[in-house]
mmCIF file of C-alpha atoms in Angstrom:
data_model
loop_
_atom_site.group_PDB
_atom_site.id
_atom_site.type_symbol
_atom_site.label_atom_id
_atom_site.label_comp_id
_atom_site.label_asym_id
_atom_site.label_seq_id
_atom_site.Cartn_x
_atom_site.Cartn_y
_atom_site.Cartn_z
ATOM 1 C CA UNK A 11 0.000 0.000 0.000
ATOM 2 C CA UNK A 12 1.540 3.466 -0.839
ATOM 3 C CA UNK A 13 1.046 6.313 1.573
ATOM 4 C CA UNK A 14 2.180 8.818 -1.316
ATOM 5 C CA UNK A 15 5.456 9.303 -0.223
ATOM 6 C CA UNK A 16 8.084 8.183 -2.755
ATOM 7 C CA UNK A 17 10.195 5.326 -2.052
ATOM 8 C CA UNK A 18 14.101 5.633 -1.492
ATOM 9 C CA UNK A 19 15.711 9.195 -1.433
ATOM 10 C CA UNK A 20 17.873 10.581 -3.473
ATOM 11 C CA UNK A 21 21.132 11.190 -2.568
ATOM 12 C CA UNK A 22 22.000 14.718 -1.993
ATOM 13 C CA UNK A 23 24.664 15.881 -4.518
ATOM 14 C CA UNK A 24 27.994 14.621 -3.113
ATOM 15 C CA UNK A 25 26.042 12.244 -0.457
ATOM 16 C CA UNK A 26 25.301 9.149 0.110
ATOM 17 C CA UNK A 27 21.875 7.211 1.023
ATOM 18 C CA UNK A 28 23.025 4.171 3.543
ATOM 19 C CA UNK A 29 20.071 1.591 3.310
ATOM 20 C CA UNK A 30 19.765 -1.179 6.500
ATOM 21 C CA UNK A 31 19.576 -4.617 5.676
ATOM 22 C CA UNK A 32 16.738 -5.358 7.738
ATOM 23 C CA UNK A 33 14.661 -7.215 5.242
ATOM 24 C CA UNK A 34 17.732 -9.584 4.534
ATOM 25 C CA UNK A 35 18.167 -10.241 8.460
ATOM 26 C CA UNK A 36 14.324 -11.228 8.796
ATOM 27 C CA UNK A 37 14.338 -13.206 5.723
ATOM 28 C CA UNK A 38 17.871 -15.205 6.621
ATOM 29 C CA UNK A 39 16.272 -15.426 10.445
ATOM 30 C CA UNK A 40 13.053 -17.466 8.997
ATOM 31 C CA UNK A 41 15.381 -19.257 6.227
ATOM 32 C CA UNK A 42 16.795 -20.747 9.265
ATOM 33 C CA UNK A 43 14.605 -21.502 12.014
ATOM 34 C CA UNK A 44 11.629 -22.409 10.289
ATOM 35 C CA UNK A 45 13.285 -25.770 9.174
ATOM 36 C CA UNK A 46 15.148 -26.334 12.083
ATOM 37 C CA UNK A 47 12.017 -25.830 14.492
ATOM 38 C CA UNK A 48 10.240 -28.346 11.961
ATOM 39 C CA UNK A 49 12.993 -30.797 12.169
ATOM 40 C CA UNK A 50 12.771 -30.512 16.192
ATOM 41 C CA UNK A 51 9.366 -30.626 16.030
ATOM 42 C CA UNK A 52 9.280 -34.188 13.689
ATOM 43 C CA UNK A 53 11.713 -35.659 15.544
ATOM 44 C CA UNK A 54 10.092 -35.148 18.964
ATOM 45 C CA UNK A 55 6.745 -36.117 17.585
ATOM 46 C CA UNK A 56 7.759 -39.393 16.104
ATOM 47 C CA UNK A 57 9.957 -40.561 19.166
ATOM 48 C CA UNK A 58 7.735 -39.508 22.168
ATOM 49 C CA UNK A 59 4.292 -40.418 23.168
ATOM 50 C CA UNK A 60 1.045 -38.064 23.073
ATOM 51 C CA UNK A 61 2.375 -35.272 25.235
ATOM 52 C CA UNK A 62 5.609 -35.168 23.026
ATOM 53 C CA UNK A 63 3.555 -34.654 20.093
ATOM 54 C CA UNK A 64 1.869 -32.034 22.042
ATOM 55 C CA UNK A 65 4.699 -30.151 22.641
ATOM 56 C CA UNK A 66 6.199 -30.738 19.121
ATOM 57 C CA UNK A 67 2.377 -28.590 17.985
ATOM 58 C CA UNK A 68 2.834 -25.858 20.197
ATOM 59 C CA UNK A 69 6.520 -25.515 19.005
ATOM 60 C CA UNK A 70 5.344 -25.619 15.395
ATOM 61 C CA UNK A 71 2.566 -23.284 16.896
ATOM 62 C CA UNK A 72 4.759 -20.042 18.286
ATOM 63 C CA UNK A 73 6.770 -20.541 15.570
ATOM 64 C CA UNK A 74 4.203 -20.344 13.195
ATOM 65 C CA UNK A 75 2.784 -16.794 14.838
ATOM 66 C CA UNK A 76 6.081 -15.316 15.366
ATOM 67 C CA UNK A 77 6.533 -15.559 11.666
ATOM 68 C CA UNK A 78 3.400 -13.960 11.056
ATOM 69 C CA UNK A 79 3.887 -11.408 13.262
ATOM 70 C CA UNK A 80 7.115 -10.791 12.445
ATOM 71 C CA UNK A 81 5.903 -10.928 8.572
ATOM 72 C CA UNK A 82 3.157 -8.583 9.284
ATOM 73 C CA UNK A 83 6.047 -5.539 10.785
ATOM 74 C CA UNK A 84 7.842 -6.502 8.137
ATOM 75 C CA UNK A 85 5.515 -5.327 5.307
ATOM 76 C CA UNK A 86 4.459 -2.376 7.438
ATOM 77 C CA UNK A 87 7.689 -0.390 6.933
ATOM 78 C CA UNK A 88 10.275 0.608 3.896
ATOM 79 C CA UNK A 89 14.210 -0.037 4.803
ATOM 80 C CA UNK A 90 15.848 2.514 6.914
ATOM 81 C CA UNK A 91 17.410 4.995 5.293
ATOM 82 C CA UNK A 92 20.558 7.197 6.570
ATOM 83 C CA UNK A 93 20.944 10.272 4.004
ATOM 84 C CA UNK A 94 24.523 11.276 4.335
ATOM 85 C CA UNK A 95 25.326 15.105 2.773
ATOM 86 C CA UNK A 96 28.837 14.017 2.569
ATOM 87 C CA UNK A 97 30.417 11.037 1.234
ATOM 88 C CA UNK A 98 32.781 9.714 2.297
ATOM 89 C CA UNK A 99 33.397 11.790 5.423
ATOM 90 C CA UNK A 100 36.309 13.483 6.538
ATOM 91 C CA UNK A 101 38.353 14.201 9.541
ATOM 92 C CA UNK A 102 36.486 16.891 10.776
ATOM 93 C CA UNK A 103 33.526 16.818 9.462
ATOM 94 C CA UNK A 104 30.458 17.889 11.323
ATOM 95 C CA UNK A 105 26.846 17.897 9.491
ATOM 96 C CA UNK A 106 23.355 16.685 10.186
ATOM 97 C CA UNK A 107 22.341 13.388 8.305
ATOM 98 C CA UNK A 108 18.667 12.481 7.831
ATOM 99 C CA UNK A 109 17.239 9.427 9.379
ATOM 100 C CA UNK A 110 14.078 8.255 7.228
ATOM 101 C CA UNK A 111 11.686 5.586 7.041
ATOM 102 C CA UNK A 112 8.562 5.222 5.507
ATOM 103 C CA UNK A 113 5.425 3.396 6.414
ATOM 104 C CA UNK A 114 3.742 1.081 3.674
ATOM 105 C CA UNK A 115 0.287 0.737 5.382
ATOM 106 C CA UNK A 116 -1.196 3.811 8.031
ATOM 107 C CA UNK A 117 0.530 3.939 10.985
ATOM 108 C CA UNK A 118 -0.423 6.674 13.916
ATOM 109 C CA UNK A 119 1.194 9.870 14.158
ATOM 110 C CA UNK A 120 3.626 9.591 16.670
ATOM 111 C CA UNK A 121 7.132 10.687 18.743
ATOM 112 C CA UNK A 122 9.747 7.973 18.585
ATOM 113 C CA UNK A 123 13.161 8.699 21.142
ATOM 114 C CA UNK A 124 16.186 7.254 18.955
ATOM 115 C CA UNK A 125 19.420 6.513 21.102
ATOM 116 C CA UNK A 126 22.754 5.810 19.439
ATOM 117 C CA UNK A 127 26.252 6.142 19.146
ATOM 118 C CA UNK A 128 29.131 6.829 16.758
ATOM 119 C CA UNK A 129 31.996 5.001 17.410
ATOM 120 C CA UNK A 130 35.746 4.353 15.561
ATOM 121 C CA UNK A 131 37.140 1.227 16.119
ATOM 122 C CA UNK A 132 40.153 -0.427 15.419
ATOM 123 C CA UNK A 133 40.063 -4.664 14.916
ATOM 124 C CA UNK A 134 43.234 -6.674 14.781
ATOM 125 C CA UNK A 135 43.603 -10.003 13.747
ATOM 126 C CA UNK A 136 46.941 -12.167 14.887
ATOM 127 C CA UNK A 137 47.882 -15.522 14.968
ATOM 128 C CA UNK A 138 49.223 -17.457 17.700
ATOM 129 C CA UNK A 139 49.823 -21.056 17.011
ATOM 130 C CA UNK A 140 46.912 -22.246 14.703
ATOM 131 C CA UNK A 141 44.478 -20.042 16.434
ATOM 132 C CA UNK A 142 43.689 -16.476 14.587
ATOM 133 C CA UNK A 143 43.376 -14.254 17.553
ATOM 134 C CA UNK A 144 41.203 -10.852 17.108
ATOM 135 C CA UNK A 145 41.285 -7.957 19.253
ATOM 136 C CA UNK A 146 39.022 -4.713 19.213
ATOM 137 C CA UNK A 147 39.123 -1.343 20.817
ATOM 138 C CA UNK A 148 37.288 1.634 20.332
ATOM 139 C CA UNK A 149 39.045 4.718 20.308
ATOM 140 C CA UNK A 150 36.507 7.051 19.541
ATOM 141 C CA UNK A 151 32.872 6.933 20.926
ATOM 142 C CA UNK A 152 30.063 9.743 20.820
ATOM 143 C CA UNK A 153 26.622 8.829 21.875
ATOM 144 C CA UNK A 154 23.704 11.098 21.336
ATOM 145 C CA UNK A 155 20.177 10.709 21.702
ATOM 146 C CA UNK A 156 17.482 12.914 19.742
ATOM 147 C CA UNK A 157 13.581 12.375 19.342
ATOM 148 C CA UNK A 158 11.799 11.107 15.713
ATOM 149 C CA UNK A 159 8.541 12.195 14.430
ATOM 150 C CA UNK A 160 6.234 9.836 12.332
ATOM 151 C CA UNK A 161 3.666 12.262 10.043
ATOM 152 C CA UNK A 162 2.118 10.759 7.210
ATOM 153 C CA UNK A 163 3.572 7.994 7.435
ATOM 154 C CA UNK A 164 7.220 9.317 7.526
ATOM 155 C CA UNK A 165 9.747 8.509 10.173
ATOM 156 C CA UNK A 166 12.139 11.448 10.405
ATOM 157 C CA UNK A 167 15.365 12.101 12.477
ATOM 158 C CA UNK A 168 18.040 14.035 12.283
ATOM 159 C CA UNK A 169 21.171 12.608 13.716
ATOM 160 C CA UNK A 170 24.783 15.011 14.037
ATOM 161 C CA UNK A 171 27.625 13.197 12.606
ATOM 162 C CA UNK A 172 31.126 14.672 13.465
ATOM 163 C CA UNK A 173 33.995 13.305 12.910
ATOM 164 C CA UNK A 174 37.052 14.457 14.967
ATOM 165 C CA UNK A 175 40.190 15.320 13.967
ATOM 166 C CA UNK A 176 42.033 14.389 17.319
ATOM 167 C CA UNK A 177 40.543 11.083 18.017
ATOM 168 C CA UNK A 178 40.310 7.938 15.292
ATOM 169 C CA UNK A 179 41.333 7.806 12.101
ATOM 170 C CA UNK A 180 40.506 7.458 8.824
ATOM 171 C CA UNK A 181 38.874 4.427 7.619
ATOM 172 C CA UNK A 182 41.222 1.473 6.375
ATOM 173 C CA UNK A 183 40.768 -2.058 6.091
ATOM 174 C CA UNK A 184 44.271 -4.529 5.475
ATOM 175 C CA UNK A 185 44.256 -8.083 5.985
ATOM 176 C CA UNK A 186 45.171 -8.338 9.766
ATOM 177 C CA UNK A 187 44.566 -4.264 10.767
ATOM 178 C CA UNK A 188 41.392 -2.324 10.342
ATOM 179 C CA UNK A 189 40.080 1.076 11.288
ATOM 180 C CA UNK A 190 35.819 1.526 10.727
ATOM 181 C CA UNK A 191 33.255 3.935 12.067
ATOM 182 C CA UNK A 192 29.959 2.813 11.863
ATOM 183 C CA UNK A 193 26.476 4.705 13.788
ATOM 184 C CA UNK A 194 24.625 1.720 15.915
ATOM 185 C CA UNK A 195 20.633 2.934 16.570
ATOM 186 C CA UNK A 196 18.355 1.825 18.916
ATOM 187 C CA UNK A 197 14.913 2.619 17.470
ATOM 188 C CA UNK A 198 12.653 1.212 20.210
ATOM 189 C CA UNK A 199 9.109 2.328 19.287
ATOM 190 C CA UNK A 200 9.026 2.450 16.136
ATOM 191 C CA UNK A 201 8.763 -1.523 14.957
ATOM 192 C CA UNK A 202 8.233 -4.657 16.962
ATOM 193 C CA UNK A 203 11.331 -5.798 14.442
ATOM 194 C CA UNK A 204 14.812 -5.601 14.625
ATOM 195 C CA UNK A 205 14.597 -2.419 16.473
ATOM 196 C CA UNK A 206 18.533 -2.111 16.466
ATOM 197 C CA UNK A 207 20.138 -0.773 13.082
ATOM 198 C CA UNK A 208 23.766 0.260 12.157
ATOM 199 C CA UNK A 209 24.958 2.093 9.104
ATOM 200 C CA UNK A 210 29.100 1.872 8.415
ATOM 201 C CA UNK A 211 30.908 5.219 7.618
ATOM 202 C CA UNK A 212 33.558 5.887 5.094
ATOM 203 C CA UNK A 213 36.126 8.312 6.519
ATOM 204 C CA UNK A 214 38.642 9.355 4.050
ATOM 205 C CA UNK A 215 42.112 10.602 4.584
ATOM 206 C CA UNK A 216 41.223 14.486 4.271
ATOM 207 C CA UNK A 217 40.545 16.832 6.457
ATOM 208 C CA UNK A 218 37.186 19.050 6.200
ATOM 209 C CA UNK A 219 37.499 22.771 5.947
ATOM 210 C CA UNK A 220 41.215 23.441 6.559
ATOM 211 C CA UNK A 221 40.034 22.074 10.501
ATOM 212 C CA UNK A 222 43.695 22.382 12.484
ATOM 213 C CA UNK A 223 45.629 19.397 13.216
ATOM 214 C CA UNK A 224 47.134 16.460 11.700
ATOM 215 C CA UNK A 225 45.360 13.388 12.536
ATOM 216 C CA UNK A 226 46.596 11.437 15.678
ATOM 217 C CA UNK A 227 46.048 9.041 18.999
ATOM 218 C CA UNK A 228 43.824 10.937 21.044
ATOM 219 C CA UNK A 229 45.067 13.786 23.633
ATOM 220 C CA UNK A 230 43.607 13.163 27.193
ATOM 221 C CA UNK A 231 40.796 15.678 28.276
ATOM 222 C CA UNK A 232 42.715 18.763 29.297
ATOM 223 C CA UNK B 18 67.074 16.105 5.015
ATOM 224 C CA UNK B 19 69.845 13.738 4.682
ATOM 225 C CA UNK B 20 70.052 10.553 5.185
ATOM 226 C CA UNK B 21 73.483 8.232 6.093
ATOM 227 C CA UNK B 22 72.819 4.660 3.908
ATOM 228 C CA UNK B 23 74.221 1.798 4.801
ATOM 229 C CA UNK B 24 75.990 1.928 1.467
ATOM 230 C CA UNK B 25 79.085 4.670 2.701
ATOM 231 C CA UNK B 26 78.570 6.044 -1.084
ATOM 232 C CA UNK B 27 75.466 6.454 -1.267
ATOM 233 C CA UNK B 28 73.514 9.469 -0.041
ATOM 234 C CA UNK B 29 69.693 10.395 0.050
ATOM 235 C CA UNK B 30 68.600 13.894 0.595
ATOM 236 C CA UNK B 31 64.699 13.909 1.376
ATOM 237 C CA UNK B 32 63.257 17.474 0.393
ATOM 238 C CA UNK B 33 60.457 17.453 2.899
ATOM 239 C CA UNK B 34 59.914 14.239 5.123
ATOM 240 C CA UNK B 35 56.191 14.954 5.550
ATOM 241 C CA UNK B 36 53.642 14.981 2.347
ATOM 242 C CA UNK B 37 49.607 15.181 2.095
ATOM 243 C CA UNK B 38 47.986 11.914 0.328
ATOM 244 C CA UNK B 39 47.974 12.686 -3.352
ATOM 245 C CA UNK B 40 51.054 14.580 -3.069
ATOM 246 C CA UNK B 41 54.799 13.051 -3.558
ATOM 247 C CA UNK B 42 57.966 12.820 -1.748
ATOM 248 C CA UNK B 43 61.154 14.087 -3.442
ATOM 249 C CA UNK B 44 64.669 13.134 -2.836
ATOM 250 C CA UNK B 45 67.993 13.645 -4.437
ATOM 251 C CA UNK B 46 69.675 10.417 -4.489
ATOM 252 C CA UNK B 47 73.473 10.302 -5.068
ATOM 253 C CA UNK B 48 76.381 7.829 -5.331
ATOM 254 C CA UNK B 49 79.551 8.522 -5.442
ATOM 255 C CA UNK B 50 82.374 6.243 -7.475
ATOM 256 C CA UNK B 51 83.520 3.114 -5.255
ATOM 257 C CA UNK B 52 87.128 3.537 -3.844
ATOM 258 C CA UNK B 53 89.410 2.151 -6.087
ATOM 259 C CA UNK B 54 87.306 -0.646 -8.224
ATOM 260 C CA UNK B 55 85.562 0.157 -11.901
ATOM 261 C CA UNK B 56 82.215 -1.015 -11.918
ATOM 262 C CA UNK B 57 82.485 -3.623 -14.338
ATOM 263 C CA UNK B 58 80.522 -6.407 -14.779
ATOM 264 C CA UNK B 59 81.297 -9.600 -12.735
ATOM 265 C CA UNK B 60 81.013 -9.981 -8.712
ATOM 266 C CA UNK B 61 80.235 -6.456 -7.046
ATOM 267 C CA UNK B 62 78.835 -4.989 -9.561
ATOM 268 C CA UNK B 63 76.668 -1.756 -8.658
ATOM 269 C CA UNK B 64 74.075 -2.413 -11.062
ATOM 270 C CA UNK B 65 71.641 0.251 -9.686
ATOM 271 C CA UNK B 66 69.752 1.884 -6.311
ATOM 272 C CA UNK B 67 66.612 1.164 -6.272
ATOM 273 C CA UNK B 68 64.317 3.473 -4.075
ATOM 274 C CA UNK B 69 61.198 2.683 -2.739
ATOM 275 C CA UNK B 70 58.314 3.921 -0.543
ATOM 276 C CA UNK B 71 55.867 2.369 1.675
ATOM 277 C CA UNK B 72 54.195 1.817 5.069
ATOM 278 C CA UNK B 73 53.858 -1.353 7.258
ATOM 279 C CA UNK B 74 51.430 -1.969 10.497
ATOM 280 C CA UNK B 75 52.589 -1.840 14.154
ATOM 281 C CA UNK B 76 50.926 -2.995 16.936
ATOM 282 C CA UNK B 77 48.643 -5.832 17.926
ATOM 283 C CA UNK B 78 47.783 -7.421 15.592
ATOM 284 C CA UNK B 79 49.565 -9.106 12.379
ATOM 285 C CA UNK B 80 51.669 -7.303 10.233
ATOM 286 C CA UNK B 81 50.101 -5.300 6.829
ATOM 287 C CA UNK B 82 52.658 -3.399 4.842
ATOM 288 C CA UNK B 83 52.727 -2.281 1.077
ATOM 289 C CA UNK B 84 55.416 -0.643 -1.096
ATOM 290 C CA UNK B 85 53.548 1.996 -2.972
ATOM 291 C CA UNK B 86 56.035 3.558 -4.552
ATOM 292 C CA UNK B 87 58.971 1.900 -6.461
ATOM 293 C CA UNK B 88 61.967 2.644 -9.179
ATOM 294 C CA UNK B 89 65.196 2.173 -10.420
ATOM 295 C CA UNK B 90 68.038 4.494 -10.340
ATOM 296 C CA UNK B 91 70.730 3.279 -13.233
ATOM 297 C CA UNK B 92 74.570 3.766 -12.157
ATOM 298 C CA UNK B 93 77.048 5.029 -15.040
ATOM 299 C CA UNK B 94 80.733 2.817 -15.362
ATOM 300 C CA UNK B 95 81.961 4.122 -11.922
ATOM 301 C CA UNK B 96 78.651 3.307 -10.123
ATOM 302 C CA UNK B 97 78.323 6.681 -10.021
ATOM 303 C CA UNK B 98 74.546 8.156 -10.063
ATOM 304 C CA UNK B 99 72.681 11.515 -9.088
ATOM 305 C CA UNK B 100 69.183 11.772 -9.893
ATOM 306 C CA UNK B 101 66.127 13.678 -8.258
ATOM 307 C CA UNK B 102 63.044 11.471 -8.090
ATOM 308 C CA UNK B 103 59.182 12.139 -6.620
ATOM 309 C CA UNK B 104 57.668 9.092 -5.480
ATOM 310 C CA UNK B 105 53.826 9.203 -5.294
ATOM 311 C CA UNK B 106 51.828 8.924 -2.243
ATOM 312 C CA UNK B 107 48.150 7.210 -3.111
ATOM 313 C CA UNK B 108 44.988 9.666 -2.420
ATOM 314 C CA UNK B 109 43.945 6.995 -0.302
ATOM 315 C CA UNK B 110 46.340 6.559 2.106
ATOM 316 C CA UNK B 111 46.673 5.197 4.673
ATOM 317 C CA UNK B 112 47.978 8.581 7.004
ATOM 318 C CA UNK B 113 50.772 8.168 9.538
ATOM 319 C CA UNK B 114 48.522 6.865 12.453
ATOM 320 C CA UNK B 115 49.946 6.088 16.219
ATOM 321 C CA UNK B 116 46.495 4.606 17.611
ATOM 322 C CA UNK B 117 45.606 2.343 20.218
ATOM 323 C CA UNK B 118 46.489 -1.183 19.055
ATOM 324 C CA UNK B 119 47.407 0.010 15.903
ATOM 325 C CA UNK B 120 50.460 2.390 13.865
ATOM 326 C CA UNK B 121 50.936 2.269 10.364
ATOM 327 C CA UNK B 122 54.695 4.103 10.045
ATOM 328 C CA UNK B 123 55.669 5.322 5.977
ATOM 329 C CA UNK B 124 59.534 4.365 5.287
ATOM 330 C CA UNK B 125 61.371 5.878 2.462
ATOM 331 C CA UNK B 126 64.140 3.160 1.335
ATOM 332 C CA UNK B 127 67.103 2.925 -0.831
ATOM 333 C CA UNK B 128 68.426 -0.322 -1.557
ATOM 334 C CA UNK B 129 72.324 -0.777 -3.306
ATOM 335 C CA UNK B 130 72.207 -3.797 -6.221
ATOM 336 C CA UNK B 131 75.174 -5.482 -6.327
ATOM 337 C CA UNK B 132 75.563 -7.957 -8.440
ATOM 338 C CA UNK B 133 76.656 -11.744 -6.431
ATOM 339 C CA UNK B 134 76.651 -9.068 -2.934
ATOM 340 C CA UNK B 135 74.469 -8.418 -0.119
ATOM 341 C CA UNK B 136 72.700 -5.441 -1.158
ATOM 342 C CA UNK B 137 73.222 -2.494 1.165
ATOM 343 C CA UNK B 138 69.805 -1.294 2.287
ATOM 344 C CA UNK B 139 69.284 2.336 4.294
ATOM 345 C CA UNK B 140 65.544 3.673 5.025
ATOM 346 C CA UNK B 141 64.231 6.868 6.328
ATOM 347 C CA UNK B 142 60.463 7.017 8.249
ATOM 348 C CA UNK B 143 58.709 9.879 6.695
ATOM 349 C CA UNK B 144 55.200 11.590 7.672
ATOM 350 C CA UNK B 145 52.249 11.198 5.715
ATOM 351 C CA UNK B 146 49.514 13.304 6.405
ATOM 352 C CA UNK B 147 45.423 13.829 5.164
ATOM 353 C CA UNK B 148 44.846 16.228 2.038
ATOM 354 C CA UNK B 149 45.246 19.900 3.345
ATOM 355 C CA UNK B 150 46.590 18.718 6.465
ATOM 356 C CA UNK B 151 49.932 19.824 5.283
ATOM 357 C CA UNK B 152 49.470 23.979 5.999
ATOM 358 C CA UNK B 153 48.586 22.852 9.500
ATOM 359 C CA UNK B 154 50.751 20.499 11.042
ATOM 360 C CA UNK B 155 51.920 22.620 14.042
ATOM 361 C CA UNK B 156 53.599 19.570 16.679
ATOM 362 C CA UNK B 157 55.278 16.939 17.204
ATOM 363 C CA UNK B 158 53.947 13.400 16.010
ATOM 364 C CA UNK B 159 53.554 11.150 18.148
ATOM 365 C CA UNK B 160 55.194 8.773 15.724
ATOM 366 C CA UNK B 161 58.453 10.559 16.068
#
């Protein structure tokens, strides 16, 4: 059902529209339990006695209305969408990106409180012996919270992405040795599914605006 | 700024040891004659310096390097050579970093061929920096 809004944004020249993968996680989640819960279920039905089989029904049962439900929140919103006016981002940067999702049947007018945080972390892999060891740390972490608005069956949000200049780095990814920033959501409110959402950043080696410094470990608080 | 190689006749003279991705680092790379010996073919031969640039990984976790930048330098009859060269740095980096569990540290190399010999290898860490971060680099690195 179309509430008249057009589906997907375009990018803004020089941006970026980030798209979650929410639909593929749902999808990939029923791909997989639905035949193992069957399998469970089959197996306890045809080795047990009447109350066995009972259980096996109810199993079949939930799993059978969780998939509904879960179908039914599915079809009721678009993919989230994360409309970047910069891409990739630079040290420095500091801008407002547009958090948007759009409702495919009539959904109530409503506030929705969005948590998050931006974060830069750096992942190492290493090997000792036969085991590949991996190791992460974050060295830069902002977290913010702001308040959505669903009219007309638009989610809106505006969520402040800076990037420092003192703290992180820009984004690289080797074999063993990788540097990524990435925004992690928590969108309780909005959807019964998969209320939890993450976009990954590109920062490239540039700074924004002629911003100061050259890039390096961070400085402790003064 | 100069650099003392490993090879006693060779010298490398590094214009600026800090460049912007997308930019270059130059460096006047000179040899003088070997004491005594022509540089004729057979065992010892100088049969070039080859210069290179590139960064490696510190740190934790397992070692990622790249050479970026790479070329020959020929040598005349006396081993003799002099030659400027600019050796790009890629628009993509990676910067200089000194981070948490990782560094990635930018070497500028020059490497002696002789022929049948151990080549005589000298290297120099340089700085690289993000695109206008040149104008604005007002401390010390950390890396240094």
């Amino acid at each position: 059902m179309s509430n008249g809004v057009p589906v997907g944004s375009s990018p803004p020249p020089g941006g970026r529209v980030l798209t979650s993968t929410r639909g593929t996680s749902f999808i990939g989640c029923v791909a997989v339990v639905v035949p193992l819960v069957l399998v469970i279920a089959i197996v306890i039905a045809l080795n047990g006695g009447l109350v066995a089989t009972f259980f096996a029904v109810v199993l079949v049962g939930v799993t059978t209305a969780a998939v509904v439900l879960g179908a039914s929140e599915y079809r009721k919103w678009d993919d989230l969408e994360f409309v970047l006016p910069q891409w990739p981002l630079r040290l420095g940067s500091d801008m407002p990106a547009e958090l948007i999702q759009r409702a495919k049947v009539a959904v109530p007018d409503r506030d929705i409180p969005v948590s998050g945080i931006l974060f830069c972390r750096e992942k190492v892999t290493y090997q000792v012996g036969t085991d590949t060891r991996t190791e992460k740390n974050d060295v830069h972490r902002i977290p913010f919270n702001v308040v959505g608005t669903v009219r007309d069956g638009v989610f809106r949000t505006t969520i402040p992405v800076q990037i420092p200049v003192h703290s992180g780095a820009p984004t690289i990814d080797f074999e063993h040795n990788e540097i990524r920033w990435r925004v992690e959501l928590d969108l309780e409110g909005l959807s019964r599914l998969q209320t939890k959402q993450s976009f990954e950043l590109v920062v490239a080696p540039q700074l924004s605006g002629g911003s100061g410094v050259i890039q390096d470990s961070p400085r402790p608080p003064a | 700024m100069m650099q003392r190689s490993a090879d006693p006749n060779l010298s490398i003279q590094i214009e600026h040891d800090i460049a912007e991705v997308g930019s270059f680092f130059a460096c006047t790379v000179s040899r003088s004659p070997t004491d005594g010996v022509t540089n004729e073919p057979g065992r010892g031969q100088v049969r070039g310096v080859r210069i290179e640039l590139g960064w490696s990984t510190e740190g934790r976790g397992d070692t990622d390097s790249d050479t970026v930048a790479s070329l020959v330098i020929p040598v005349d009859e006396f081993g003799m050579a002099n030659a400027r060269v600019e050796l790009p740095v890629p628009a993509n980096g990676p910067i200089s970093y000194d981070g948490a569990l990782i560094r990635v540290r930018w070497e500028l190399s020059a490497q002696t061929d002789i022929k049948l010999g151990v080549d005589q290898r000298s290297s120099a860490e340089v700085l690289v920096v993000p695109a206008r971060g040149l104008g604005t680099y007002d401390r010390a690195h950390p890396l240094r």
